[in-house]
Coordinates of N, CA and C in Angstrom, one line a residue:
M1 N -35.0 133.6 -112.7 CA -34.4 132.0 -113.4 C -33.1 132.3 -112.5
A2 N -32.9 132.8 -111.5 CA -31.5 132.9 -111.2 C -31.2 131.9 -109.9
E3 N -32.6 132.1 -109.4 CA -33.2 130.8 -108.3 C -33.4 129.5 -108.6
T4 N -34.3 129.5 -110.2 CA -34.1 128.2 -110.5 C -32.7 127.8 -110.5
L5 N -31.6 128.0 -111.9 CA -30.4 127.7 -111.2 C -30.0 127.1 -111.1
S6 N -29.8 127.8 -108.9 CA -29.3 128.2 -108.2 C -30.1 126.9 -106.9
G7 N -31.1 126.2 -107.2 CA -32.3 124.8 -107.2 C -31.4 123.4 -107.8
L8 N -31.1 123.9 -109.1 CA -30.6 123.2 -110.2 C -29.3 122.4 -109.6
G9 N -28.8 123.6 -109.8 CA -27.7 123.7 -109.1 C -27.7 122.5 -107.7
Q10 N -28.4 121.7 -107.1 CA -27.8 121.3 -105.9 C -28.5 119.6 -106.4
H11 N -28.7 119.7 -107.5 CA -28.7 118.3 -107.7 C -27.8 118.2 -108.8
E12 N -27.3 116.6 -109.0 CA -26.7 115.8 -109.7 C -27.0 115.2 -110.5
D13 N -27.2 116.3 -111.7 CA -27.3 115.0 -113.2 C -27.3 115.7 -114.2
P14 N -26.0 115.4 -115.1 CA -25.7 116.1 -116.4 C -26.2 116.8 -117.5
R15 N -27.6 116.9 -117.1 CA -28.5 117.4 -118.0 C -28.3 119.1 -117.6
I16 N -28.1 119.1 -116.7 CA -28.3 120.6 -115.8 C -27.2 121.8 -115.9
E17 N -25.6 120.8 -116.6 CA -24.9 121.8 -116.6 C -25.1 122.5 -118.1
P18 N -25.4 121.5 -119.1 CA -25.5 122.5 -120.3 C -26.3 123.4 -120.7
L19 N -27.3 122.8 -119.7 CA -28.7 124.3 -119.1 C -28.2 125.5 -118.8
G20 N -27.2 125.0 -117.8 CA -26.9 126.2 -117.1 C -25.7 127.3 -117.8
L21 N -24.9 126.7 -118.7 CA -24.3 127.6 -119.7 C -24.8 128.3 -120.6
S22 N -26.1 127.8 -121.0 CA -26.8 128.5 -122.1 C -27.0 129.8 -121.6
F23 N -27.8 130.0 -119.9 CA -27.5 131.2 -119.8 C -26.1 132.3 -119.1
L24 N -25.3 131.5 -119.9 CA -23.6 131.9 -119.9 C -24.5 133.6 -120.6
A25 N -24.2 133.9 -121.1 CA -24.8 136.0 -121.9 C -25.7 136.5 -121.2
H26 N -26.6 136.2 -120.7 CA -27.7 136.8 -119.7 C -27.8 138.0 -119.7
F27 N -28.9 139.2 -119.8 CA -29.2 140.0 -119.3 C -28.6 140.8 -117.8
A28 N -29.0 139.4 -117.1 CA -29.5 140.3 -116.1 C -27.9 139.0 -115.2
P29 N -27.2 139.4 -114.1 CA -26.2 139.5 -113.3 C -26.2 138.6 -112.5
Q30 N -27.1 138.6 -112.3 CA -27.9 138.0 -110.8 C -28.1 136.0 -111.7
V31 N -28.6 136.3 -112.5 CA -28.5 135.2 -113.8 C -27.1 134.2 -113.9
R32 N -26.2 135.4 -114.3 CA -25.0 135.2 -114.8 C -24.5 134.3 -113.6
A33 N -24.5 134.9 -112.5 CA -23.5 134.2 -111.5 C -23.9 133.1 -110.8
G34 N -25.4 133.0 -110.9 CA -26.4 131.4 -111.3 C -25.4 130.2 -111.9
V35 N -24.8 130.3 -113.1 CA -24.6 129.8 -113.8 C -23.4 128.5 -113.3
A36 N -22.3 130.1 -112.0 CA -21.4 128.6 -111.5 C -21.9 128.0 -110.3
S37 N -23.7 127.4 -110.1 CA -23.7 126.6 -109.6 C -24.3 125.9 -109.9
T38 N -24.7 125.7 -111.5 CA -25.3 124.5 -112.4 C -23.7 123.9 -113.0
L39 N -22.7 124.5 -112.7 CA -21.8 123.1 -113.6 C -21.1 122.3 -112.1
R40 N -20.5 121.8 -113.4 CA -21.1 119.7 -112.6 C -19.8 119.5 -112.3
I41 N -19.1 118.7 -111.2 CA -18.4 118.6 -110.4 C -17.6 117.0 -111.0
V42 N -16.6 116.5 -111.5 CA -16.1 115.5 -111.9 C -15.5 114.9 -110.8
D43 N -14.9 115.6 -109.9 CA -14.1 114.9 -109.5 C -13.6 115.2 -108.2
S44 N -13.6 115.0 -106.6 CA -13.5 116.2 -106.0 C -12.5 115.0 -104.8
E45 N -11.2 115.2 -104.9 CA -9.9 114.7 -104.3 C -10.4 114.8 -102.7
R46 N -10.1 115.9 -102.2 CA -10.3 116.5 -101.0 C -11.3 117.0 -100.8
S47 N -12.5 117.0 -100.0 CA -13.4 118.1 -99.3 C -12.8 119.2 -99.5
G48 N -14.3 119.6 -100.3 CA -14.0 121.6 -100.2 C -13.5 121.4 -102.1
R49 N -13.2 120.9 -102.5 CA -11.9 121.0 -103.6 C -12.6 120.3 -105.0
Q50 N -12.9 121.1 -105.8 CA -13.8 120.3 -106.9 C -12.3 120.2 -108.4
T51 N -13.1 119.5 -109.7 CA -12.5 120.0 -110.4 C -13.7 119.8 -111.3
F52 N -14.1 120.6 -112.1 CA -15.2 120.8 -113.3 C -15.1 120.3 -114.4
T53 N -15.9 119.8 -115.6 CA -15.3 119.8 -117.1 C -14.9 121.2 -117.8
P54 N -14.5 121.3 -118.7 CA -13.6 121.9 -119.0 C -14.8 122.1 -119.8
E55 N -15.5 122.2 -119.9 CA -16.9 123.3 -120.7 C -17.2 124.4 -119.2
G56 N -17.5 123.2 -118.1 CA -17.3 124.6 -116.8 C -16.8 124.8 -116.6
L57 N -15.7 125.0 -117.2 CA -14.3 125.0 -115.9 C -13.5 126.5 -117.3
N58 N -14.5 126.2 -118.3 CA -14.3 128.2 -119.4 C -15.4 129.1 -119.0
A59 N -16.0 128.0 -118.5 CA -17.0 129.2 -118.1 C -16.9 129.7 -117.1
L60 N -16.2 129.0 -116.2 CA -16.2 130.5 -114.9 C -14.9 131.2 -115.2
L61 N -14.0 130.5 -116.0 CA -12.8 131.5 -115.9 C -13.5 132.8 -117.1
A62 N -14.4 132.8 -117.9 CA -15.0 133.6 -118.6 C -16.2 134.8 -117.5
L63 N -17.0 133.7 -116.5 CA -17.4 134.3 -115.7 C -16.8 135.3 -114.4
A64 N -15.4 134.9 -114.4 CA -14.4 135.9 -113.2 C -13.9 136.8 -114.1
Q65 N -14.1 137.0 -115.5 CA -13.9 138.3 -116.4 C -15.6 139.4 -116.9
D66 N -16.4 139.2 -115.8 CA -17.7 139.2 -116.3 C -17.8 141.3 -116.2
T67 N -17.8 142.3 -116.3 CA -18.5 143.1 -115.8 C -18.9 143.2 -114.9
D68 N -19.9 142.3 -114.2 CA -20.9 142.4 -112.8 C -19.7 142.2 -111.9
P69 N -19.4 142.8 -110.2 CA -18.9 142.4 -109.0 C -19.1 141.4 -109.0
S70 N -20.4 141.0 -108.6 CA -21.0 140.5 -107.5 C -21.3 138.6 -109.2
V71 N -20.8 138.9 -110.7 CA -20.5 137.6 -111.1 C -18.8 137.2 -110.8
R72 N -18.0 138.1 -110.4 CA -16.7 138.3 -110.8 C -16.7 137.3 -109.5
K73 N -17.1 137.5 -107.6 CA -16.9 137.2 -106.7 C -16.9 135.3 -106.4
V74 N -18.7 135.7 -107.1 CA -19.1 133.8 -107.2 C -18.2 133.1 -108.5
A75 N -17.6 133.5 -109.1 CA -16.4 132.9 -109.9 C -15.3 133.0 -109.1
A76 N -15.0 133.5 -108.1 CA -13.5 133.3 -107.8 C -13.3 132.4 -106.6
Y77 N -14.4 132.4 -105.7 CA -15.3 131.6 -105.2 C -14.7 130.0 -105.7
R78 N -15.6 130.2 -106.7 CA -15.5 128.6 -107.4 C -14.4 128.3 -107.7
L79 N -13.3 129.3 -108.5 CA -11.8 128.9 -108.8 C -11.2 128.3 -107.1
A80 N -11.6 129.4 -106.4 CA -11.0 129.4 -105.3 C -10.8 127.8 -104.9
H81 N -11.8 127.3 -105.0 CA -12.1 125.5 -104.5 C -12.2 124.8 -105.7
S82 N -11.3 125.2 -106.8 CA -11.6 124.2 -108.3 C -9.5 123.3 -107.7
L83 N -9.6 122.0 -108.3 CA -8.4 121.2 -108.5 C -8.3 121.4 -109.5
N84 N -8.6 122.3 -110.6 CA -8.5 121.7 -112.1 C -6.9 122.1 -112.2
P85 N -5.7 121.4 -112.8 CA -4.3 121.7 -113.0 C -4.7 123.4 -114.1
E86 N -5.0 123.6 -115.0 CA -4.4 124.3 -115.8 C -3.7 126.1 -115.8
P87 N -3.5 126.4 -116.1 CA -2.3 127.3 -115.0 C -3.8 128.5 -115.1
A88 N -4.7 128.2 -116.6 CA -5.1 129.8 -117.2 C -6.2 129.9 -115.3
V89 N -6.2 129.0 -114.6 CA -7.0 129.1 -113.7 C -6.8 129.8 -112.4
G90 N -4.5 130.0 -112.6 CA -3.7 130.5 -111.4 C -4.3 132.1 -112.6
D91 N -4.0 131.7 -113.4 CA -3.6 133.5 -114.2 C -4.1 133.8 -113.5
V92 N -6.3 133.5 -114.2 CA -6.7 134.6 -113.6 C -7.7 135.3 -112.1
L93 N -6.6 133.8 -111.2 CA -7.2 134.7 -110.0 C -6.3 135.6 -109.6
A94 N -5.2 135.4 -110.3 CA -4.2 136.9 -110.5 C -4.9 137.9 -110.7
S95 N -5.6 137.7 -112.4 CA -6.0 138.9 -112.7 C -7.3 139.4 -111.4
L96 N -7.6 138.4 -110.8 CA -9.2 139.3 -109.9 C -8.3 140.1 -107.9
L97 N -6.8 140.0 -108.3 CA -6.0 140.7 -107.2 C -6.1 141.5 -107.1
D98 N -6.4 143.2 -108.2 CA -7.1 144.1 -108.1 C -8.7 144.7 -108.3
D99 N -9.3 143.3 -107.9 CA -10.8 144.2 -108.2 C -11.1 144.7 -106.9
D100 N -12.1 145.7 -107.3 CA -12.6 146.7 -106.7 C -13.5 145.9 -105.1
D101 N -14.1 144.6 -105.3 CA -14.6 143.4 -104.2 C -13.8 143.7 -103.5
Q102 N -13.9 143.0 -102.0 CA -13.1 143.0 -101.5 C -13.0 141.5 -101.3
Q103 N -14.3 140.4 -101.1 CA -14.0 139.4 -101.1 C -13.3 138.8 -102.3
T104 N -13.7 139.5 -103.2 CA -13.3 138.9 -104.6 C -11.6 138.5 -104.6
R105 N -11.1 139.5 -104.1 CA -9.5 139.4 -103.8 C -9.0 138.9 -102.7
I106 N -10.0 138.2 -101.6 CA -9.5 137.4 -101.1 C -9.8 136.1 -101.6
W107 N -10.7 135.8 -102.0 CA -11.2 134.4 -102.7 C -9.9 134.5 -103.7
A108 N -9.5 135.4 -104.0 CA -8.5 134.8 -105.0 C -6.8 134.8 -104.5
V109 N -6.5 135.0 -103.6 CA -5.3 134.9 -103.1 C -5.7 133.6 -102.6
H110 N -6.7 133.4 -101.8 CA -7.3 132.0 -101.3 C -7.4 131.1 -102.4
G111 N -7.1 131.0 -103.6 CA -7.2 130.2 -104.4 C -5.9 129.8 -104.8
L112 N -5.1 131.3 -105.0 CA -3.1 131.0 -105.3 C -3.0 130.4 -104.3
A113 N -3.2 130.2 -103.0 CA -2.2 129.9 -102.4 C -2.6 128.2 -102.1
E114 N -4.2 128.2 -102.3 CA -4.1 127.0 -102.5 C -3.7 126.1 -103.3
R115 N -3.3 126.9 -104.6 CA -2.3 126.4 -105.5 C -1.1 126.5 -105.9
D116 N -0.5 126.8 -104.3 CA 0.7 126.9 -104.4 C 1.4 127.8 -105.6
D117 N 0.5 128.4 -105.4 CA 0.9 130.1 -106.8 C 1.9 130.8 -105.8
P118 N 3.2 131.3 -106.0 CA 3.7 132.4 -104.9 C 2.8 133.6 -105.5
R119 N 2.5 134.3 -106.4 CA 1.6 135.4 -106.5 C 0.7 135.8 -105.1
C120 N 0.4 134.6 -104.6 CA -0.8 135.3 -103.3 C -0.2 135.6 -102.3
V121 N 1.1 135.6 -102.5 CA 2.6 136.5 -101.7 C 1.6 138.0 -101.4
D122 N 2.6 138.4 -102.4 CA 1.7 139.6 -103.0 C 0.1 139.9 -102.8
G123 N -1.1 139.5 -103.8 CA -2.1 139.3 -103.6 C -2.7 139.2 -101.9
A124 N -1.8 138.7 -100.5 CA -2.8 139.3 -99.5 C -2.1 141.1 -99.2
G125 N -0.6 141.4 -99.8 CA -0.6 142.8 -99.4 C -2.3 143.6 -100.3
R126 N -2.5 143.7 -101.2 CA -3.9 143.4 -102.2 C -4.9 143.7 -100.7
V127 N -5.3 142.7 -99.9 CA -6.8 142.3 -100.0 C -6.8 143.9 -98.8
G128 N -6.4 144.7 -98.0 CA -6.2 145.5 -97.1 C -7.2 145.3 -95.7
P129 N -7.8 146.3 -95.0 CA -7.9 145.5 -93.9 C -9.3 144.9 -93.6
V130 N -9.2 143.8 -93.1 CA -11.0 143.1 -93.1 C -11.8 143.4 -92.3
D131 N -12.9 143.6 -92.0 CA -13.5 144.0 -91.0 C -14.0 142.9 -89.5
E132 N -14.4 141.9 -90.3 CA -14.5 140.4 -89.7 C -13.7 139.4 -90.1
Y133 N -12.1 140.0 -89.7 CA -11.3 139.1 -89.5 C -11.6 137.8 -89.7
E134 N -12.0 137.6 -88.0 CA -12.6 136.4 -87.2 C -12.7 135.1 -88.0
A135 N -13.8 135.4 -88.8 CA -14.6 135.1 -90.1 C -13.5 134.6 -90.7
W136 N -13.7 135.4 -91.3 CA -11.8 135.0 -92.2 C -10.7 135.2 -92.3
S137 N -10.4 134.3 -91.0 CA -8.9 134.0 -91.1 C -8.5 132.3 -91.1
W138 N -9.1 131.7 -91.4 CA -8.2 130.7 -92.0 C -8.4 131.1 -93.5
I139 N -9.0 131.3 -94.8 CA -9.0 131.4 -95.7 C -8.1 132.8 -95.6
L140 N -7.9 133.9 -94.8 CA -6.5 134.9 -95.0 C -5.4 134.3 -94.5
G141 N -5.3 133.5 -94.0 CA -4.0 132.9 -93.8 C -3.6 131.7 -94.9
A142 N -4.2 131.4 -95.9 CA -4.0 130.6 -96.8 C -2.8 131.5 -97.7
P143 N -2.1 132.5 -97.6 CA -1.2 132.5 -98.1 C 0.2 132.5 -96.9
A144 N 0.0 132.8 -95.6 CA 1.1 132.3 -94.2 C 1.2 130.7 -94.7
R145 N 0.2 130.3 -94.9 CA 0.5 128.2 -94.7 C 1.3 128.4 -95.8
Y146 N 1.4 128.8 -97.3 CA 1.4 128.5 -98.3 C 3.1 129.1 -98.4
E147 N 3.6 130.1 -97.7 CA 4.4 130.0 -97.3 C 5.7 129.3 -96.3
Q148 N 4.6 128.7 -95.3 CA 5.1 127.6 -94.1 C 5.8 126.0 -94.9
R149 N 4.9 126.0 -96.8 CA 4.6 125.0 -96.9 C 6.7 125.4 -97.7
Q150 N 6.3 125.9 -98.9 CA 7.4 126.7 -99.7 C 8.9 126.2 -98.2
K151 N 9.0 126.9 -97.1 CA 10.4 126.7 -96.4 C 10.5 125.5 -95.5
E152 N 9.3 124.6 -95.7 CA 9.1 123.1 -95.0 C 9.7 122.6 -96.2
Q153 N 9.7 122.6 -97.7 CA 10.1 122.3 -99.0 C 11.7 122.6 -99.4
D154 N 11.9 124.0 -99.0 CA 12.8 123.7 -99.3 C 14.6 122.9 -98.1
A155 N 14.2 123.2 -96.8 CA 14.5 122.5 -95.5 C 15.1 121.6 -96.0
P156 N 14.8 120.7 -96.8 CA 15.3 119.5 -96.7 C 16.6 119.8 -98.0
A157 N 16.5 120.4 -99.2 CA 17.3 120.7 -100.3 C 18.3 121.1 -99.6
R158 N 18.1 122.2 -98.3 CA 19.8 122.7 -97.7 C 20.4 122.0 -97.1
A159 N 19.3 120.9 -96.5 CA 19.9 119.7 -94.8 C 20.5 119.0 -96.3
E160 N 21.3 118.6 -97.2 CA 21.5 117.7 -98.3 C 22.7 118.5 -98.7

């Protein structure tokens, strides 16, 4: 079923999301993780950044609190790439900063930084050493880019 959901997620058909959502409470973590691929993207202003339907966003928020670490990691990844403005997205990402899975923590930090959420700075310290740093360098550099944006925004205010 997980592979079927993943395959369905490759198509843009509004009927796919409701089907995927029907598996949100499935007993198999792989199937629950597969639900994320079926969520409909309703807006993509920037490459790689997505806005989900209200139902899809609620599903991602629920998946981010799943008992299985692989499900939380998939949800963290999708939330990190979300443009949905709801404060709940930042709050759920912040709740993942102490996740046992390092990749989940990395995506949570990245998502917070992309949202200009100051919790990304503290979260960056919780990621720990990364074995394949070069592969993750752009994502791991998100908190530093956030801090640079904050300095640039504060600079004109100080000049006045």
